Amino acid sequence: MGRSAAFFDLDKTVIAKSSALAFGRPFYRDGLITRRDVVKSAYAQLMFRLGGTDEQTMARTRDYLATLCKGWPVEQVRQIVAETLHDLINPYVYAEAAALIEEHQAAGRDVVLVSASGEEMVRPIGELLGVTDVIATRMAVADGRYSGEVEFYAAGPRKVDAVGELALARGYDLADSYAYSDSYSDRPLLECVGHPSVVNPDRALRKLAVENSWPVLEFRHPIPLGRRLRERPAVPVAAAALGVGVGVAIGIAWYGRHRRTRAATPTA
């Protein structure tokens, strides 16, 4: 058997927001985007999440991203991300995700962040989490600026292509590897490993998880890094798992019993 790895989607899986949209305000402040761009970017993100597995949708999102970023100085983008990472991302990292990442690392598995967001954003977020391996969208650069071309768009089946290449280079056994995502658009990623889990899934992905008896996890505690280190025992990963496959229904039943028990318990 080869080595194993754990592949984590980023947005709404590891962090409680869109990594790309999180930097919209400083990009706007520094003149990289207009107010109209902010609205269009949010709409593009929504359309991708609703229908991201469709080739046409992915192509439109990719082309819009390329057009939006054309001419941006790469170093300016990196500087903005570095200066705002602590305020815009750190407070929104799910404690459950951070603990799960640490569990995989302690078990000797490589952890890889896999995101459609740009590598300039994803890699610093990975470093914040102690993760050095990332698969992310790469923009072409000419003379220090984005050229308007996309070298690699890390979305849908493209994620699986990159995961396969990395597995071949590192000797990962994908049948013994893990993947986590919240979006149905990541179905190919989840299906390419032996241990897929869904996190805060959208409706379509929740249905798919039930049909395939995949674990369904609910992450609910975004906590800044410093506080997370102080309070680590307070949010065990086991408490985040509401079920395995049909365990979605078990989780709902557990929650109902919990509410009824609390309601029935007399107050002092």
XYZ file of N, CA and C in Angstrom:
804
model
N 0.836 -1.200 0.000
C 0.000 0.000 0.000
C 0.874 1.254 0.000
N 0.413 2.310 -0.705
C 1.147 3.561 -0.729
C 0.771 4.448 0.437
N 1.318 5.647 0.425
C 0.965 6.633 1.442
C -0.459 7.121 1.189
N -1.034 7.744 2.197
C -2.365 8.316 2.015
C -2.323 9.811 2.285
N -3.351 10.499 1.811
C -3.426 11.946 1.975
C -4.863 12.341 2.291
N -5.034 13.576 2.743
C -6.362 14.126 3.012
C -6.505 15.418 2.220
N -7.528 15.475 1.351
C -7.744 16.622 0.480
C -8.940 17.426 0.985
N -8.715 18.692 1.266
C -9.749 19.561 1.807
C -10.101 20.675 0.838
N -11.383 20.760 0.460
C -11.878 21.968 -0.185
C -11.726 23.094 0.838
N -11.730 24.335 0.376
C -11.459 25.448 1.291
C -12.723 26.173 1.751
N -13.433 26.787 0.801
C -14.571 27.633 1.167
C -15.724 26.823 1.747
N -16.217 27.251 2.901
C -17.338 26.632 3.613
C -17.017 25.212 4.102
N -15.764 24.802 3.935
C -15.323 23.499 4.435
C -14.271 23.694 5.510
N -13.264 24.495 5.196
C -12.236 24.835 6.179
C -12.479 26.222 6.762
N -12.933 27.149 5.927
C -13.275 28.488 6.408
C -14.745 28.765 6.154
N -15.326 29.606 6.983
C -16.774 29.824 6.956
C -17.186 30.929 5.986
N -16.444 31.109 4.905
C -16.780 32.132 3.919
C -16.052 31.823 2.625
N -16.324 32.607 1.584
C -15.611 32.468 0.320
C -14.262 33.159 0.429
N -13.188 32.431 0.181
C -11.849 33.024 0.278
C -11.665 34.127 -0.760
N -12.192 33.917 -1.971
C -12.036 34.913 -3.029
C -12.801 36.192 -2.686
N -14.055 36.055 -2.242
C -14.863 37.231 -1.926
C -14.386 37.925 -0.654
N -13.713 37.193 0.228
C -13.244 37.781 1.489
C -12.305 38.948 1.241
N -11.546 38.879 0.155
C -10.570 39.935 -0.123
C -11.144 41.028 -1.019
N -12.450 40.971 -1.284
C -13.072 41.968 -2.147
C -12.916 43.387 -1.636
N -13.077 43.588 -0.334
C -13.005 44.944 0.220
C -11.615 45.566 0.060
N -10.539 44.858 0.467
C -9.222 45.462 0.258
C -8.853 45.612 -1.214
N -9.332 44.704 -2.087
C -9.082 44.865 -3.519
C -9.783 46.129 -4.029
N -10.997 46.359 -3.539
C -11.747 47.557 -3.914
C -11.057 48.803 -3.354
N -10.642 48.730 -2.100
C -9.967 49.860 -1.433
C -8.706 50.271 -2.183
N -7.966 49.281 -2.696
C -6.705 49.565 -3.380
C -6.874 49.760 -4.888
N -8.121 49.832 -5.353
C -8.376 50.196 -6.734
C -8.273 49.081 -7.753
N -8.201 47.823 -7.295
C -8.114 46.719 -8.245
C -9.466 46.377 -8.862
N -10.542 46.581 -8.104
C -11.875 46.290 -8.615
C -12.808 47.451 -8.308
N -13.907 47.525 -9.059
C -14.923 48.544 -8.842
C -16.062 47.950 -8.011
N -16.969 48.816 -7.603
C -18.133 48.337 -6.851
C -18.951 47.361 -7.698
N -19.039 47.634 -8.996
C -19.771 46.744 -9.915
C -19.086 45.379 -9.976
N -17.752 45.375 -9.955
C -17.020 44.118 -9.968
C -17.325 43.283 -8.741
N -17.487 43.950 -7.592
C -17.791 43.237 -6.349
C -19.109 42.480 -6.491
N -20.120 43.162 -7.040
C -21.433 42.539 -7.221
C -21.350 41.399 -8.225
N -20.673 41.623 -9.350
C -20.552 40.589 -10.383
C -19.775 39.379 -9.879
N -18.745 39.626 -9.049
C -17.961 38.519 -8.503
C -18.803 37.666 -7.575
N -19.618 38.319 -6.745
C -20.487 37.579 -5.840
C -21.492 36.742 -6.627
N -22.015 37.322 -7.719
C -22.975 36.593 -8.551
C -22.299 35.402 -9.236
N -21.093 35.611 -9.747
C -20.360 34.529 -10.409
C -20.077 33.392 -9.438
N -19.721 33.765 -8.198
C -19.450 32.750 -7.179
C -20.712 31.942 -6.885
N -21.861 32.644 -6.784
C -23.126 31.972 -6.514
C -23.486 31.028 -7.655
N -23.333 31.471 -8.888
C -23.676 30.642 -10.042
C -22.788 29.395 -10.097
N -21.510 29.552 -9.753
C -20.624 28.398 -9.765
C -21.045 27.390 -8.716
N -21.413 27.879 -7.526
C -21.775 26.971 -6.441
C -23.094 26.257 -6.742
N -23.981 26.914 -7.489
C -25.267 26.294 -7.811
C -25.161 25.313 -8.970
N -24.225 25.567 -9.889
C -24.145 24.691 -11.052
C -22.731 24.469 -11.526
N -21.810 24.349 -10.563
C -20.397 24.319 -10.888
C -19.934 23.107 -11.652
N -20.713 22.023 -11.675
C -20.261 20.833 -12.377
C -20.528 20.923 -13.878
N -21.289 21.921 -14.294
C -21.583 22.098 -15.700
C -20.384 22.749 -16.397
N -19.924 22.154 -17.503
C -18.734 22.643 -18.213
C -18.894 24.101 -18.620
N -20.090 24.455 -19.074
C -20.327 25.817 -19.544
C -20.225 26.810 -18.391
N -20.789 26.437 -17.236
C -20.729 27.312 -16.070
C -19.292 27.504 -15.627
N -18.527 26.415 -15.586
C -17.129 26.515 -15.172
C -16.337 27.379 -16.143
N -16.610 27.232 -17.437
C -15.885 28.019 -18.441
C -16.203 29.503 -18.299
N -17.474 29.831 -18.075
C -17.852 31.242 -17.907
C -17.193 31.833 -16.670
N -17.202 31.069 -15.559
C -16.590 31.550 -14.320
C -15.091 31.753 -14.511
N -14.438 30.803 -15.179
C -13.001 30.902 -15.439
C -12.678 32.125 -16.288
N -13.460 32.338 -17.354
C -13.199 33.456 -18.248
C -13.452 34.792 -17.560
N -14.489 34.842 -16.727
C -14.753 36.077 -15.989
C -13.598 36.380 -15.041
N -13.087 35.348 -14.364
C -11.963 35.522 -13.444
C -10.744 36.071 -14.177
N -10.463 35.525 -15.351
C -9.305 35.956 -16.137
C -9.443 37.424 -16.552
N -10.638 37.795 -17.001
C -10.874 39.170 -17.437
C -10.769 40.138 -16.272
N -11.331 39.751 -15.128
C -11.328 40.616 -13.948
C -9.907 40.929 -13.488
N -9.044 39.908 -13.496
C -7.700 40.055 -12.933
C -6.683 40.604 -13.922
N -7.028 40.700 -15.185
C -6.061 41.124 -16.192
C -5.458 42.487 -15.848
N -4.139 42.528 -15.826
C -3.431 43.774 -15.556
C -3.101 44.013 -14.095
N -3.657 43.214 -13.188
C -3.337 43.403 -11.775
C -1.859 43.093 -11.518
N -1.162 43.926 -10.741
C 0.212 43.599 -10.352
C 0.207 42.424 -9.362
N 0.936 41.379 -9.678
C 0.941 40.177 -8.835
C 1.435 40.500 -7.432
N 2.465 41.302 -7.334
C 3.039 41.611 -6.024
C 2.055 42.397 -5.164
N 1.256 43.258 -5.774
C 0.257 44.011 -5.024
C -0.794 43.071 -4.437
N -1.222 42.086 -5.231
C -2.199 41.112 -4.747
C -1.625 40.341 -3.558
N -0.386 39.885 -3.683
C 0.233 39.136 -2.588
C 0.360 39.979 -1.336
N 0.677 41.252 -1.509
C 0.821 42.147 -0.358
C -0.521 42.366 0.331
N -1.579 42.562 -0.458
C -2.913 42.753 0.121
C -3.324 41.523 0.925
N -3.108 40.343 0.358
C -3.466 39.103 1.048
C -2.683 38.975 2.351
N -1.378 39.241 2.304
C -0.540 39.115 3.495
C -0.976 40.091 4.586
N -1.345 41.308 4.193
C -1.699 42.341 5.172
C -3.072 42.125 5.792
N -3.977 41.459 5.073
C -5.359 41.337 5.545
C -5.737 39.927 5.984
N -4.823 38.963 5.802
C -5.127 37.565 6.117
C -5.589 37.394 7.554
N -4.911 38.042 8.485
C -5.232 37.867 9.900
C -6.654 38.323 10.211
N -7.072 39.446 9.617
C -8.408 39.992 9.911
C -9.514 39.329 9.102
N -9.232 38.957 7.844
C -10.288 38.487 6.952
C -10.481 36.982 6.946
N -9.449 36.218 7.276
C -9.538 34.762 7.189
C -9.392 34.091 8.546
N -8.398 34.482 9.321
C -8.112 33.807 10.590
C -9.333 33.627 11.488
N -10.196 34.657 11.660
C -11.349 34.471 12.553
C -12.398 33.501 12.023
N -12.305 33.114 10.754
C -13.350 32.308 10.131
C -12.934 30.866 9.855
N -11.783 30.453 10.380
C -11.360 29.063 10.225
C -12.169 28.199 11.194
N -12.826 27.167 10.667
C -13.608 26.283 11.527
C -12.668 25.530 12.474
N -12.976 25.583 13.761
C -12.183 24.855 14.746
C -12.201 23.363 14.448
N -13.358 22.857 14.011
C -13.481 21.430 13.701
C -12.564 21.046 12.536
N -12.491 21.920 11.528
C -11.632 21.640 10.373
C -10.165 21.666 10.779
N -9.782 22.654 11.580
C -8.394 22.746 12.027
C -7.993 21.514 12.837
N -8.903 21.064 13.710
C -8.618 19.870 14.519
C -8.514 18.629 13.644
N -9.380 18.547 12.621
C -9.362 17.390 11.726
C -8.074 17.359 10.900
N -7.635 18.534 10.455
C -6.371 18.626 9.733
C -5.224 18.137 10.608
N -5.227 18.553 11.868
C -4.177 18.125 12.787
C -4.225 16.623 13.030
N -5.433 16.050 13.066
C -5.559 14.603 13.261
C -4.948 13.841 12.083
N -5.219 14.310 10.879
C -4.649 13.651 9.702
C -3.124 13.775 9.704
N -2.627 14.943 10.054
C -1.184 15.134 10.096
C -0.541 14.254 11.161
N -1.198 14.135 12.304
C -0.678 13.284 13.374
C -0.662 11.818 12.962
N -1.592 11.439 12.057
C -1.649 10.063 11.567
C -0.648 9.814 10.440
N 0.130 10.840 10.090
C 1.153 10.687 9.069
C 0.687 10.958 7.650
N -0.518 11.517 7.502
C -1.020 11.810 6.157
C -0.653 13.233 5.742
N -0.348 13.400 4.471
C -0.188 14.739 3.926
C -1.567 15.367 3.793
N -1.667 16.660 4.089
C -2.920 17.393 3.936
C -2.758 18.373 2.781
N -3.744 18.394 1.888
C -3.692 19.238 0.700
C -4.967 20.077 0.627
N -4.815 21.397 0.517
C -5.967 22.263 0.275
C -6.231 22.293 -1.224
N -7.491 22.095 -1.613
C -7.856 22.060 -3.031
C -8.964 23.091 -3.242
N -8.650 24.172 -3.965
C -9.603 25.273 -4.073
C -9.570 25.914 -5.445
N -10.739 26.389 -5.881
C -10.837 27.115 -7.150
C -10.323 28.545 -7.022
N -10.091 29.009 -5.797
C -9.548 30.351 -5.593
C -8.095 30.389 -6.062
N -7.583 31.601 -6.232
C -6.231 31.776 -6.743
C -5.173 31.296 -5.762
N -4.073 30.792 -6.320
C -2.997 30.270 -5.488
C -2.428 31.339 -4.555
N -2.445 32.607 -4.997
C -1.922 33.691 -4.167
C -2.728 33.862 -2.888
N -3.985 33.420 -2.906
C -4.823 33.474 -1.698
C -4.747 32.166 -0.920
N -4.797 31.050 -1.642
C -4.906 29.743 -0.984
C -3.635 29.361 -0.238
N -2.474 29.631 -0.824
C -1.227 29.213 -0.180
C -1.010 29.901 1.179
N -1.216 31.220 1.308
C -1.075 31.836 2.631
C -2.083 31.301 3.650
N -3.295 30.972 3.189
C -4.274 30.381 4.098
C -3.782 29.015 4.561
N -3.200 28.250 3.641
C -2.622 26.965 4.012
C -1.535 27.121 5.052
N -0.668 28.113 4.873
C 0.412 28.345 5.834
C -0.154 28.690 7.206
N -1.253 29.420 7.219
C -1.927 29.753 8.476
C -2.352 28.492 9.222
N -2.688 27.446 8.457
C -3.173 26.189 9.023
C -2.071 25.141 9.184
N -0.856 25.493 8.794
C 0.221 24.512 8.863
C 0.180 23.531 7.710
N -0.428 23.938 6.583
C -0.535 23.090 5.396
C 0.327 23.694 4.289
N 1.251 22.918 3.758
C 2.164 23.436 2.735
C 1.757 23.058 1.317
N 0.905 22.049 1.163
C 0.508 21.586 -0.169
C -0.845 22.155 -0.562
N -0.910 22.805 -1.711
C -2.179 23.348 -2.185
C -2.345 23.049 -3.669
N -3.591 22.853 -4.055
C -3.985 22.797 -5.468
C -4.963 23.947 -5.646
N -4.615 24.927 -6.487
C -5.434 26.125 -6.620
C -5.336 26.641 -8.056
N -6.207 27.588 -8.365
C -6.202 28.185 -9.692
C -4.919 29.009 -9.881
N -4.299 28.840 -11.048
C -3.076 29.577 -11.365
C -3.325 30.484 -12.574
N -3.032 31.756 -12.394
C -3.177 32.729 -13.471
C -1.845 32.921 -14.166
N -1.888 33.115 -15.493
C -0.660 33.392 -16.245
C -0.171 34.800 -15.913
N 1.147 34.967 -15.863
C 1.763 36.243 -15.491
C 2.730 36.677 -16.583
N 2.697 37.967 -16.920
C 3.638 38.540 -17.882
C 4.075 39.901 -17.358
N 5.379 40.094 -17.229
C 5.941 41.357 -16.734
C 5.372 41.746 -15.381
N 5.172 40.744 -14.506
C 4.731 41.032 -13.145
C 3.254 41.291 -12.996
N 2.486 41.130 -14.075
C 1.040 41.365 -14.028
C 0.297 40.154 -14.592
N -0.946 39.970 -14.136
C -1.762 38.889 -14.688
C -2.102 39.216 -16.139
N -1.893 38.235 -17.014
C -2.033 38.469 -18.454
C -3.464 38.360 -18.963
N -4.359 37.815 -18.152
C -5.729 37.595 -18.612
C -5.955 36.176 -19.082
N -4.963 35.319 -18.890
C -5.086 33.904 -19.222
C -5.038 33.070 -17.940
N -5.743 31.953 -17.951
C -5.742 31.043 -16.809
C -4.904 29.817 -17.161
N -3.828 29.595 -16.427
C -2.978 28.429 -16.684
C -3.661 27.142 -16.231
N -4.311 27.212 -15.072
C -4.994 26.022 -14.535
C -6.153 26.483 -13.679
N -7.349 25.995 -14.002
C -8.550 26.352 -13.236
C -8.930 25.165 -12.361
N -8.731 25.297 -11.067
C -8.909 24.178 -10.126
C -10.369 24.032 -9.723
N -11.174 23.521 -10.637
C -12.601 23.353 -10.367
C -13.104 22.063 -10.993
N -14.114 21.457 -10.361
C -14.745 20.262 -10.900
C -13.748 19.153 -11.203
N -13.845 18.555 -12.399
C -12.947 17.453 -12.769
C -11.475 17.862 -12.801
N -11.192 19.176 -12.979
C -9.795 19.630 -13.013
C -9.113 19.371 -11.674
N -9.875 19.470 -10.592
C -9.305 19.165 -9.291
C -8.815 17.720 -9.259
N -9.622 16.827 -9.817
C -9.268 15.405 -9.810
C -8.019 15.169 -10.657
N -7.894 15.878 -11.775
C -6.688 15.752 -12.593
C -5.450 16.099 -11.779
N -5.526 17.213 -11.030
C -4.382 17.648 -10.234
C -4.117 16.695 -9.078
N -5.182 16.200 -8.463
C -5.025 15.232 -7.367
C -4.362 13.962 -7.888
N -4.783 13.507 -9.060
C -4.195 12.305 -9.645
C -2.715 12.484 -9.938
N -2.346 13.652 -10.475
C -0.939 13.922 -10.767
C -0.107 13.948 -9.483
N -0.659 14.591 -8.444
C 0.055 14.654 -7.176
C 0.184 13.266 -6.549
N -0.891 12.476 -6.641
C -0.860 11.114 -6.091
C 0.198 10.272 -6.786
N 0.307 10.437 -8.102
C 1.303 9.677 -8.863
C 2.717 10.097 -8.468
N 2.914 11.401 -8.303
C 4.244 11.905 -7.952
C 4.648 11.530 -6.527
N 3.672 11.514 -5.620
C 3.976 11.259 -4.211
C 3.786 9.798 -3.808
N 3.133 9.008 -4.643
C 2.863 7.624 -4.288
C 1.680 7.456 -3.353
N 0.696 8.383 -3.441
C -0.489 8.263 -2.594
C -1.372 7.114 -3.084
N -1.942 6.399 -2.153
C -2.977 5.411 -2.458
C -4.319 6.109 -2.285
N -4.950 6.501 -3.390
C -6.201 7.262 -3.297
C -7.319 6.438 -2.661
N -7.256 5.119 -2.780
C -8.275 4.274 -2.150
C -8.187 4.349 -0.633
N -7.044 4.767 -0.127
C -6.850 4.886 1.316
C -6.771 6.350 1.730
N -7.156 7.256 0.827
C -7.076 8.687 1.098
C -8.456 9.269 1.409
N -8.465 10.521 1.857
C -9.677 11.185 2.343
C -9.922 12.471 1.558
N -11.195 12.862 1.463
C -11.539 14.135 0.832
C -12.738 14.736 1.554
N -12.756 16.073 1.631
C -13.819 16.797 2.335
C -14.263 17.984 1.483
N -15.574 18.156 1.333
C -16.100 19.305 0.596
C -17.540 19.579 0.996
N -17.985 20.811 0.720
C -19.363 21.203 1.030
C -20.225 21.286 -0.219
N -19.604 21.194 -1.396
C -20.323 21.519 -2.635
C -20.463 20.332 -3.578
N -21.621 20.238 -4.210
C -21.865 19.173 -5.186
C -20.894 19.266 -6.362
N -20.387 20.466 -6.629
C -19.426 20.626 -7.719
C -18.155 19.820 -7.474
N -17.924 19.414 -6.220
C -16.748 18.608 -5.878
C -17.044 17.115 -5.850
N -18.143 16.723 -6.455
C -18.448 15.290 -6.523
C -17.287 14.483 -7.118
N -16.654 14.941 -8.221
C -15.526 14.162 -8.762
C -14.390 13.991 -7.752
N -14.113 15.032 -6.978
C -13.058 14.944 -5.966
C -13.408 13.918 -4.898
N -14.642 13.964 -4.436
C -15.069 13.039 -3.386
C -15.076 11.598 -3.881
N -15.443 11.412 -5.145
C -15.540 10.053 -5.683
C -14.183 9.446 -6.030
N -13.139 10.257 -6.054
C -11.832 9.733 -6.458
C -11.037 9.163 -5.293
N -11.572 9.292 -4.060
C -10.863 8.747 -2.896
C -11.712 7.661 -2.241
N -11.061 6.890 -1.370
C -11.767 5.811 -0.692
C -12.561 6.256 0.510
N -12.240 7.460 1.039
C -12.899 7.940 2.261
C -13.391 9.370 2.078
N -14.501 9.556 1.336
C -15.050 10.905 1.171
C -15.954 11.277 2.349
N -15.941 12.554 2.702
C -16.867 13.090 3.707
C -17.384 14.435 3.208
N -18.642 14.733 3.515
C -19.199 16.028 3.126
C -19.321 16.895 4.370
N -19.081 18.192 4.178
C -19.058 19.136 5.292
C -20.049 20.265 5.002
N -20.985 20.499 5.908
C -21.986 21.554 5.692
C -22.514 21.496 4.254
N -22.989 20.334 3.808
C -23.266 20.145 2.377
C -24.461 20.931 1.869
N -24.379 21.310 0.582
C -25.562 21.871 -0.063
C -26.561 20.732 -0.263
N -27.767 21.081 -0.695
C -28.849 20.091 -0.763
C -28.500 18.904 -1.660
N -27.945 19.197 -2.844
C -27.621 18.125 -3.787
C -26.541 17.205 -3.235
N -25.558 17.796 -2.563
C -24.471 16.979 -2.020
C -24.955 16.150 -0.829
N -25.839 16.712 -0.030
C -26.386 15.945 1.095
C -27.140 14.713 0.590
N -27.907 14.896 -0.467
C -28.641 13.779 -1.058
C -27.668 12.720 -1.572
N -26.604 13.164 -2.239
C -25.599 12.238 -2.757
C -24.921 11.485 -1.617
N -24.648 12.178 -0.518
C -23.995 11.543 0.636
C -24.876 10.451 1.229
N -26.164 10.725 1.347
C -27.096 9.732 1.868
C -27.135 8.513 0.949
N -27.184 8.750 -0.357
C -27.249 7.643 -1.317
C -26.006 6.768 -1.276
N -24.845 7.384 -0.942
C -23.584 6.652 -0.959
C -23.056 6.300 0.427
N -23.856 6.594 1.469
C -23.450 6.320 2.857
C -22.120 6.995 3.209
N -21.975 8.246 2.758
C -20.786 9.017 3.102
C -21.014 9.736 4.422
N -19.963 9.915 5.230
C -20.097 10.699 6.461
C -20.532 12.133 6.165
N -21.405 12.650 7.007
C -21.863 14.030 6.890
C -21.440 14.774 8.146
N -20.605 15.801 7.975
C -20.081 16.566 9.098
C -20.677 17.965 9.093
N -20.941 18.473 10.277
C -21.434 19.841 10.407
C -20.412 20.633 11.216
N -19.757 21.594 10.575
C -18.790 22.461 11.248
C -19.491 23.779 11.564
N -19.437 24.171 12.819
C -20.214 25.330 13.259
C -19.426 26.329 14.100
N -18.106 26.125 14.277
C -17.368 26.966 15.220
C -16.153 27.625 14.573
N -16.355 28.726 13.833
C -15.190 29.467 13.341
C -14.528 30.212 14.499
N -13.269 29.909 14.761
C -12.562 30.458 15.915
C -11.166 30.905 15.485
N -10.725 32.116 15.876
C -9.373 32.573 15.536
C -8.310 31.619 16.070
N -7.160 31.582 15.400
C -6.107 30.636 15.734
C -5.680 30.703 17.187
N -5.404 31.909 17.707
C -4.936 32.028 19.088
C -5.928 31.460 20.086
N -7.203 31.779 19.897
C -8.228 31.268 20.809
C -8.395 29.757 20.644
N -8.252 29.277 19.394
C -8.405 27.850 19.149
C -7.337 27.049 19.888
N -6.124 27.571 19.917
C -5.044 26.875 20.611
C -5.299 26.814 22.113
N -5.899 27.877 22.652
C -6.188 27.901 24.091
C -7.352 26.993 24.453
N -8.324 26.839 23.525
C -9.558 26.139 23.859
C -9.734 24.848 23.070
N -8.625 24.280 22.581
C -8.702 23.116 21.702
C -9.595 21.995 22.214
N -9.557 21.623 23.519
C -10.391 20.513 23.983
C -11.882 20.790 23.908
N -12.252 22.075 23.726
C -13.672 22.421 23.785
C -14.450 21.962 22.554
N -13.788 21.750 21.418
C -14.508 21.395 20.202
C -13.885 20.155 19.569
N -14.125 18.971 20.136
C -13.555 17.757 19.551
C -14.163 17.474 18.199
N -13.366 16.910 17.291
C -13.864 16.600 15.952
C -15.004 15.600 16.011
N -14.947 14.660 16.944
C -16.002 13.651 17.034
C -17.360 14.295 17.213
N -17.392 15.422 17.913
C -18.673 16.090 18.150
C -19.209 16.737 16.888
N -18.351 16.923 15.885
C -18.795 17.565 14.655
C -19.488 16.594 13.721
N -19.312 15.304 13.918
C -19.886 14.318 13.002
C -21.309 13.999 13.407
N -22.246 14.373 12.552
C -23.644 14.091 12.852
C -24.100 12.780 12.249
N -23.237 12.119 11.500
C -23.683 10.837 10.981
C -22.819 10.309 9.873
N -23.060 9.097 9.506
C -22.381 8.448 8.397
C -23.466 7.985 7.425
N -23.439 8.568 6.214
C -24.436 8.203 5.215
C -25.831 8.512 5.701
N -26.628 7.464 5.931
C -27.981 7.681 6.413
C -27.962 8.305 7.792
N -26.774 8.488 8.340
C -26.632 9.166 9.625
C -27.116 10.594 9.575
N -27.377 11.154 8.401
C -28.015 12.468 8.328
C -29.313 12.423 9.123
N -30.094 11.369 8.873
C -31.364 11.227 9.589
C -31.113 10.989 11.069
N -30.075 10.213 11.394
C -29.752 9.955 12.796
C -29.406 11.256 13.494
N -28.633 12.105 12.785
C -28.255 13.383 13.378
C -29.468 14.250 13.653
N -30.395 14.284 12.707
C -31.607 15.080 12.904
C -32.412 14.535 14.085
N -32.484 13.202 14.168
C -33.213 12.597 15.283
C -32.534 12.918 16.614
N -31.194 12.864 16.610
C -30.457 13.177 17.846
C -30.742 14.603 18.285
N -30.735 15.521 17.302
C -30.976 16.918 17.623
C -32.379 17.103 18.203
N -33.378 16.395 17.608
C -34.742 16.493 18.115
C -34.858 15.995 19.540
N -34.213 14.836 19.823
C -34.247 14.303 21.189
C -33.572 15.258 22.158
N -32.452 15.855 21.695
C -31.715 16.778 22.556
C -32.585 17.974 22.926
N -33.300 18.507 21.915
C -34.175 19.650 22.186
C -35.305 19.256 23.122
N -35.892 18.045 22.900
C -36.996 17.636 23.757
C -36.523 17.405 25.198
N -35.308 16.838 25.324
C -34.771 16.580 26.665
C -34.556 17.895 27.399
N -34.003 18.880 26.682
C -33.760 20.183 27.329
C -35.079 20.825 27.731
N -36.069 20.678 26.846
C -37.374 21.280 27.155
C -38.032 20.611 28.343
N -37.778 19.290 28.499
C -38.417 18.540 29.579
C -37.685 18.690 30.898
N -36.418 19.158 30.847
C -35.640 19.280 32.079
C -36.098 20.500 32.855
N -36.542 20.317 34.117
C -37.012 21.463 34.903
C -35.870 22.401 35.226
N -36.127 23.679 35.169
C -35.100 24.655 35.511
C -35.050 24.839 37.008
N -33.853 25.201 37.484
C -33.679 25.350 38.938
C -34.375 26.611 39.432
